[in-house]
N, CA and C of each residue as an Amber inpcrd file, in Angstrom:
protein
   396
  20.8630000  25.9160000 -38.5410000  20.2800000  25.2550000 -37.3840000
  19.3110000  26.2100000 -36.6990000  18.1390000  25.6970000 -36.3600000
  17.0960000  26.5020000 -35.7380000  17.1950000  26.3650000 -34.2220000
  17.1790000  27.5160000 -33.5430000  17.2160000  27.5010000 -32.0810000
  15.8080000  27.3210000 -31.5290000  15.7200000  26.7200000 -30.3420000
  14.4240000  26.5560000 -29.6910000  14.0070000  25.0970000 -29.6100000
  12.8040000  24.8970000 -29.0980000  12.2710000  23.5490000 -28.9210000
  11.3220000  23.2040000 -30.0590000  11.3210000  21.9630000 -30.4190000
  10.3320000  21.4650000 -31.3620000   9.1100000  21.0120000 -30.5700000
   7.9960000  20.9840000 -31.2120000   6.7490000  20.5950000 -30.5560000
   6.8340000  19.1770000 -29.9970000   7.4440000  18.2760000 -30.7290000
   7.5390000  16.8850000 -30.2710000   8.3940000  16.7740000 -29.0090000
   9.4620000  17.5610000 -28.9220000  10.3010000  17.5510000 -27.7140000
   9.5110000  18.0390000 -26.5110000   8.7280000  19.0780000 -26.7150000
   7.9060000  19.6280000 -25.6410000   6.8470000  18.6240000 -25.1940000
   6.2200000  17.9470000 -26.1310000   5.2060000  16.9480000 -25.7980000
   5.8080000  15.7660000 -25.0390000   6.9800000  15.3250000 -25.4390000
   7.6500000  14.2250000 -24.7350000   7.9890000  14.6380000 -23.3090000
   8.4620000  15.8510000 -23.1290000   8.7860000  16.3520000 -21.7890000
   7.5430000  16.4150000 -20.9120000   6.4580000  16.9260000 -21.4470000
   5.2020000  17.0020000 -20.6890000   4.7030000  15.6030000 -20.3490000
   4.8250000  14.6680000 -21.2720000   4.4040000  13.2910000 -21.0420000
   5.2080000  12.6590000 -19.9050000   6.5080000  12.8370000 -19.8960000
   7.3650000  12.2740000 -18.8430000   7.0290000  12.8890000 -17.4890000
   6.8280000  14.1890000 -17.4580000   6.4810000  14.8650000 -16.1990000
   5.1360000  14.3680000 -15.6760000   4.1760000  14.1610000 -16.5650000
   2.8600000  13.6820000 -16.1160000   2.9410000  12.2620000 -15.5660000
   3.7750000  11.4180000 -16.1420000   3.9660000  10.0600000 -15.6180000
   4.5900000  10.1150000 -14.2260000   5.6070000  10.9370000 -14.0550000
   6.2490000  11.0660000 -12.7400000   5.2760000  11.6070000 -11.6970000
   4.4540000  12.5620000 -12.0730000   3.4680000  13.1170000 -11.1400000
   2.4250000  12.0720000 -10.7600000   2.0140000  11.2650000 -11.7140000
   1.0270000  10.2130000 -11.4510000   1.5780000   9.1690000 -10.4900000
   2.8400000   8.8530000 -10.6130000   3.4640000   7.8640000  -9.7320000
   3.6980000   8.4340000  -8.3400000   4.1350000   9.6690000  -8.2490000
   4.5310000  10.2300000  -6.9540000   3.3570000  10.7120000  -6.1050000
   2.2410000  11.0570000  -6.6980000   1.1080000  11.5880000  -5.9390000
   0.5670000  10.6120000  -4.8900000   0.3110000   9.3400000  -5.2050000
  -0.1610000   8.4120000  -4.1690000   0.8730000   8.1840000  -3.0640000
   2.1410000   8.1780000  -3.4200000   3.1820000   8.0040000  -2.4070000
   3.1980000   9.1800000  -1.4410000   3.0520000  10.3800000  -1.9710000
   3.0180000  11.5710000  -1.1250000   1.8130000  11.5280000  -0.1960000
   0.6650000  11.1320000  -0.7240000  -0.5510000  11.0290000   0.0910000
  -0.3660000  10.0100000   1.2080000   0.2760000   8.8990000   0.9010000
   0.5190000   7.8640000   1.9130000   1.4180000   8.3950000   3.0300000
   2.4940000   9.0740000   2.6900000   3.3900000   9.6250000   3.7080000
   2.6950000  10.7070000   4.5310000   1.8880000  11.5120000   3.8950000
   1.1440000  12.5540000   4.5960000   0.1470000  11.9390000   5.5800000
  -0.5300000  10.8890000   5.1710000  -1.4790000  10.1840000   6.0430000
  -0.7620000   9.5990000   7.2520000   0.3870000   8.9770000   7.0380000
   1.1580000   8.4050000   8.1440000   1.6450000   9.4880000   9.0960000
   2.0770000  10.6150000   8.5610000   2.5600000  11.7110000   9.4100000
   1.4320000  12.2690000  10.2710000   0.2510000  12.4020000   9.6910000
  -0.8940000  12.9080000  10.4600000  -1.3060000  11.9140000  11.5400000
  -1.2500000  10.6150000  11.2250000  -1.5740000   9.5910000  12.2170000
  -0.5560000   9.6130000  13.3520000   0.7130000   9.7860000  13.0290000
   1.7520000   9.8770000  14.0540000   1.5320000  11.0920000  14.9410000
   1.1220000  12.2070000  14.3500000   0.8160000  13.3980000  15.1340000
  -0.3360000  13.1220000  16.1000000  -1.3620000  12.4210000  15.6310000
  -2.5020000  12.0870000  16.4930000  -2.0670000  11.1720000  17.6340000
  -1.2330000  10.1890000  17.3520000  -0.7440000   9.2830000  18.3930000
   0.0820000  10.0410000  19.4260000   0.8760000  10.9880000  18.9750000
   1.6880000  11.7990000  19.8860000   0.8070000  12.6520000  20.7860000
  -0.2190000  13.2680000  20.2130000  -1.1360000  14.0950000  21.0060000
  -1.8840000  13.2310000  22.0180000  -2.2910000  12.0240000  21.6250000
  -2.9560000  11.1260000  22.5730000  -2.0390000  10.7790000  23.7410000
  -0.7750000  10.5340000  23.4600000   0.1830000  10.2330000  24.5320000
   0.3640000  11.4290000  25.4580000   0.4420000  12.6200000  24.8890000
   0.5680000  13.8270000  25.7120000  -0.6870000  14.0560000  26.5460000
  -1.8480000  13.7770000  25.9670000  -3.1000000  13.9250000  26.7060000
  -3.1680000  12.9120000  27.8410000  -2.6940000  11.7000000  27.6210000
  -2.6680000  10.6890000  28.6840000  -1.7780000  11.1480000  29.8360000
  -0.6610000  11.7730000  29.5210000   0.2230000  12.3060000  30.5670000
  -0.4880000  13.4130000  31.3340000  -1.1910000  14.2830000  30.6180000
  -1.9490000  15.3510000  31.2780000  -3.0480000  14.7710000  32.1640000
  -3.6770000  13.6890000  31.7210000  -4.6990000  13.0250000  32.5390000
  -4.0830000  12.4630000  33.8190000  -2.8910000  11.9170000  33.7240000
  -2.2090000  11.3860000  34.9140000  -1.8680000  12.5110000  35.8900000
  -1.4460000  13.6450000  35.3730000  -1.1840000  14.8060000  36.2390000
  -2.4740000  15.2460000  36.9300000  -3.5650000  15.2380000  36.1910000
  -4.8660000  15.5960000  36.7640000  -5.2340000  14.6100000  37.8740000
  -4.9780000  13.3290000  37.6470000  -5.2870000  12.2990000  38.6440000
  -4.4550000  12.4990000  39.9130000  -3.2010000  12.8500000  39.7450000
  -2.3270000  13.0910000  40.9030000  -2.8630000  14.2440000  41.7380000
  -3.3350000  15.2910000  41.0970000  -3.8350000  16.4660000  41.8170000
  -5.2200000  16.2590000  42.4250000  -6.0990000  15.4800000  41.7600000
  -7.4960000  15.3720000  42.1840000  -7.8970000  13.9820000  42.6730000
  -7.0070000  13.0160000  42.5680000  -7.2510000  11.6320000  42.9760000
  -8.4300000  11.0060000  42.2170000  -8.7430000  11.5240000  41.0520000
  -9.7780000  10.9970000  40.1690000  -9.5760000  11.5820000  38.7750000
 -10.0860000  10.8540000  37.7710000 -10.0610000  11.3810000  36.4040000
 -11.3200000  12.1850000  36.1050000 -12.3590000  11.9960000  36.9150000
 -13.6190000  12.6960000  36.6730000 -13.4160000  14.2010000  36.7960000
 -14.0000000  14.9110000  35.8820000 -13.8470000  16.3630000  35.8470000
 -12.7910000  16.8260000  34.8610000 -11.9890000  15.8930000  34.3850000
 -10.9680000  16.2460000  33.3910000 -11.6340000  16.3950000  32.0240000
 -11.4030000  17.5110000  31.3820000 -11.9120000  17.7550000  30.0290000
 -10.7680000  18.2790000  29.1750000 -10.9930000  18.3300000  27.8930000
  -9.9720000  18.9000000  27.0110000  -9.6980000  20.3470000  27.3870000
 -10.7410000  21.0730000  27.7570000 -10.5750000  22.4840000  28.1250000
  -9.7710000  22.6300000  29.4150000 -10.0790000  21.8200000  30.4380000
  -9.3460000  21.9470000  31.7070000  -7.8940000  21.5030000  31.5690000
  -7.6350000  20.6350000  30.6080000  -6.2660000  20.1580000  30.3790000
  -5.5420000  20.9730000  29.3110000  -6.2360000  21.9800000  28.7600000
  -5.6730000  22.8900000  27.7510000  -5.2730000  22.1620000  26.4660000
  -6.1850000  21.3190000  25.9770000  -5.9900000  20.6230000  24.7090000
  -7.0780000  21.0640000  23.7330000  -6.7530000  21.1670000  22.4590000
  -7.7650000  21.5470000  21.4610000  -8.6870000  20.3620000  21.1470000
  -9.8090000  20.6500000  20.5270000 -10.7370000  19.5890000  20.1140000
 -10.2530000  18.8560000  18.8700000  -9.4370000  19.5340000  18.0650000
  -8.9670000  18.9560000  16.8110000  -7.4440000  18.9020000  16.7860000
  -6.9300000  17.9150000  16.0810000  -5.4880000  17.7430000  15.9290000
  -5.1250000  18.1610000  14.5140000  -4.0860000  18.9580000  14.3920000
  -3.6800000  19.4430000  13.0740000  -4.7180000  20.3980000  12.5260000
  -4.8390000  20.4150000  11.2310000  -5.8410000  21.2770000  10.5830000
  -7.0960000  20.4480000  10.3250000  -7.7500000  20.0690000  11.4240000
  -8.9690000  19.2480000  11.3790000  -8.7460000  17.8830000  10.7250000
  -7.6000000  17.2560000  11.0270000  -7.3420000  15.9110000  10.5250000
  -7.9170000  14.8610000  11.4710000  -7.9110000  15.1540000  12.7650000
  -8.4620000  14.2520000  13.7810000  -9.2640000  15.0630000  14.7890000
 -10.3070000  14.4450000  15.3240000 -11.0640000  15.0390000  16.4270000
 -10.6690000  14.2990000  17.6950000 -10.3980000  15.0440000  18.7370000
  -9.9330000  14.4910000  20.0030000 -11.0940000  14.4340000  20.9900000
 -11.2530000  13.2840000  21.6680000 -12.3260000  13.1080000  22.6470000
 -11.8180000  12.3640000  23.8730000 -12.3320000  12.7470000  25.0320000
 -12.1190000  11.9770000  26.2570000 -13.4410000  11.2750000  26.5390000
 -13.4060000   9.9440000  26.5880000 -14.6310000   9.1830000  26.8300000
 -14.4220000   8.2170000  27.9860000 -15.5110000   7.7300000  28.5080000
 -15.4950000   6.6970000  29.5490000 -14.6400000   7.0870000  30.7460000
 -14.8840000   8.2680000  31.2800000 -14.1270000   8.6930000  32.4560000
 -14.8110000   8.1550000  33.7040000 -14.0700000   7.4090000  34.5030000
 -14.5040000   6.9890000  35.8350000 -13.3980000   7.3790000  36.8010000
 -13.5540000   7.0520000  38.0580000 -12.5750000   7.4830000  39.0560000
 -11.1460000   7.0750000  38.7080000 -10.9660000   5.8380000  38.2520000
  -9.6030000   5.3450000  38.0580000  -9.3280000   4.8340000  36.6400000
 -10.1040000   5.2770000  35.6630000  -9.8890000   4.8290000  34.2930000
 -10.4130000   5.8780000  33.3060000  -9.8370000   5.8820000  32.1140000
 -10.3170000   6.7610000  31.0470000 -10.0180000   6.1300000  29.7010000
 -10.6790000   6.6290000  28.6910000 -10.4490000   6.2420000  27.3090000
 -10.4140000   7.5210000  26.4870000  -9.3090000   7.7360000  25.7770000
  -9.2090000   8.9030000  24.9030000  -9.1240000   8.4140000  23.4560000
  -9.7790000   9.1540000  22.5750000  -9.9150000   8.7170000  21.1850000
  -9.5780000   9.8650000  20.2360000  -8.8210000   9.5360000  19.1940000
  -8.5750000  10.4610000  18.0820000  -9.2810000   9.8750000  16.8610000
 -10.3250000  10.5590000  16.4110000 -11.1370000  10.0860000  15.2870000
 -10.7410000  10.8360000  14.0200000 -10.3700000  10.1150000  12.9540000
  -9.9740000  10.7980000  11.7170000 -11.1610000  11.4890000  11.0560000
 -10.8870000  12.6280000  10.4600000 -11.9150000  13.4160000   9.7800000
 -11.5850000  13.5370000   8.2960000 -12.5840000  13.7410000   7.4940000
 -12.4830000  14.0830000   6.0700000 -11.4900000  13.2020000   5.3150000
 -10.4910000  13.8190000   4.6960000  -9.5410000  13.0930000   3.8460000
  -8.7430000  12.0730000   4.6420000  -8.4290000  12.3770000   5.8920000
  -7.6670000  11.4360000   6.7160000  -8.4560000  10.1380000   6.8990000
  -9.7410000  10.2500000   7.1060000 -10.5940000   9.0690000   7.2600000
 -10.6310000   8.2480000   5.9730000 -10.7100000   8.9300000   4.8530000
 -10.7550000   8.2580000   3.5500000  -9.4210000   7.5960000   3.2150000
  -8.3130000   8.2530000   3.5530000  -6.9870000   7.7600000   3.1920000
  -6.4360000   6.7250000   4.1640000  -7.0640000   6.5630000   5.3280000
  -6.5150000   5.6750000   6.3590000  -7.5870000   4.7330000   6.9180000
  -8.2580000   3.9450000   6.0640000  -9.3440000   3.0910000   6.5560000
  -8.8630000   1.9170000   7.4040000  -7.6230000   1.4790000   7.2280000
  -7.1390000   0.3310000   7.9900000  -6.9340000   0.6480000   9.4660000
  -6.6100000   1.8870000   9.7830000  -6.3810000   2.2440000  11.1880000
  -7.6370000   2.8180000  11.8330000  -8.3270000   3.6830000  11.1600000
  -9.5140000   4.3030000  11.7470000  -9.1500000   5.1650000  12.9400000
  -9.9610000   5.0970000  13.9780000  -9.7170000   5.8940000  15.1880000
  -8.6170000   5.2560000  16.0280000  -7.8170000   6.1080000  16.6620000
  -6.7910000   5.6500000  17.6010000  -7.3390000   5.8150000  19.0080000
  -7.1670000   4.7790000  19.8480000  -7.6850000   4.8200000  21.2170000
  -6.5760000   4.4880000  22.2050000  -6.6270000   5.1630000  23.3550000
  -5.6380000   4.9420000  24.4030000  -6.3450000   4.9350000  25.7500000
  -6.0780000   3.8900000  26.5470000  -6.6920000   3.7690000  27.8690000
  -5.6980000   4.2050000  28.9450000  -6.1950000   4.3460000  30.1620000
  -5.3740000   4.8020000  31.2840000  -4.2140000   3.8510000  31.5660000
  -4.4080000   2.5550000  31.3430000  -3.3460000   1.5830000  31.6070000
  -2.3320000   1.4930000  30.4700000  -2.4810000   2.3410000  29.4490000
  -1.5460000   2.3600000  28.3270000  -1.9440000   1.4580000  27.1750000
  -3.0630000   0.7630000  27.3050000  -3.5260000  -0.1230000  26.2470000
  -3.9480000   0.6950000  25.0270000  -3.3970000   0.3160000  23.8770000
  -3.6890000   1.0160000  22.6210000  -4.6180000   0.1590000  21.7740000
  -5.4970000   0.8150000  21.0240000  -6.4140000   0.0900000  20.1650000
  -6.7680000   0.9580000  18.9580000  -7.4050000   0.3490000  17.9760000
  -7.8620000   1.0480000  16.7760000  -9.2610000   0.5480000  16.4270000
  -9.9740000   1.2970000  15.6030000 -11.2910000   0.8470000  15.1490000
 -11.2220000   0.2060000  13.7720000 -10.1200000   0.3610000  13.0850000
  -9.9700000  -0.2140000  11.7490000  -9.5800000  -1.6790000  11.8010000
  -9.4080000  -2.2690000  10.6280000  -9.0740000  -3.6890000  10.5320000
  -7.5730000  -3.9430000  10.4320000  -6.7690000  -2.8990000  10.5210000
  -5.3190000  -3.0400000  10.4190000  -4.6910000  -3.5570000  11.7040000
  -3.3720000  -3.6260000  11.7090000  -2.6190000  -4.0770000  12.8780000
  -2.3580000  -2.9000000  13.8090000  -2.5550000  -3.1130000  15.1020000
  -2.3740000  -2.0400000  16.0830000  -0.9520000  -1.4980000  16.0440000
   0.0370000  -2.3950000  15.9700000   1.4390000  -1.9530000  15.9660000
   1.7670000  -1.0850000  14.7540000   1.1700000  -1.3790000  13.6210000
   1.4300000  -0.5890000  12.4190000   0.7530000   0.7740000  12.4840000
  -0.3870000   0.8390000  13.1620000  -1.1190000   2.1050000  13.2520000
  -0.5560000   3.0060000  14.3420000  -0.0280000   2.4230000  15.3740000
   0.5450000   3.2060000  16.4600000   2.0340000   3.3280000  16.2300000
């Protein structure tokens, strides 16, 4: 009896591993995309709380910036860009815009938006509840 692997056994093993990798790769990408979107939604909620604290101290949202609120411009490792838009005395709109691979992998949700009254929205064609 000869010890070791035969070439056919090795090829079958490599074939099975490649099939498993092909199946699992899209699933991993999907979970990673959802996790990054959840991180962006969490940061938007924290930023909204910081905006409310700013409003309590200054009686206006005007003058609030990411820098004054100690928030970065990007979420994660450049997965989303964070912006404060449409600031008026008693209202604001904050947006997390997906960048690079996140934008490509998550077209149904697109950008996440949050208003001062807690209203959530998206720029994609998906369902708001599924994206948030």
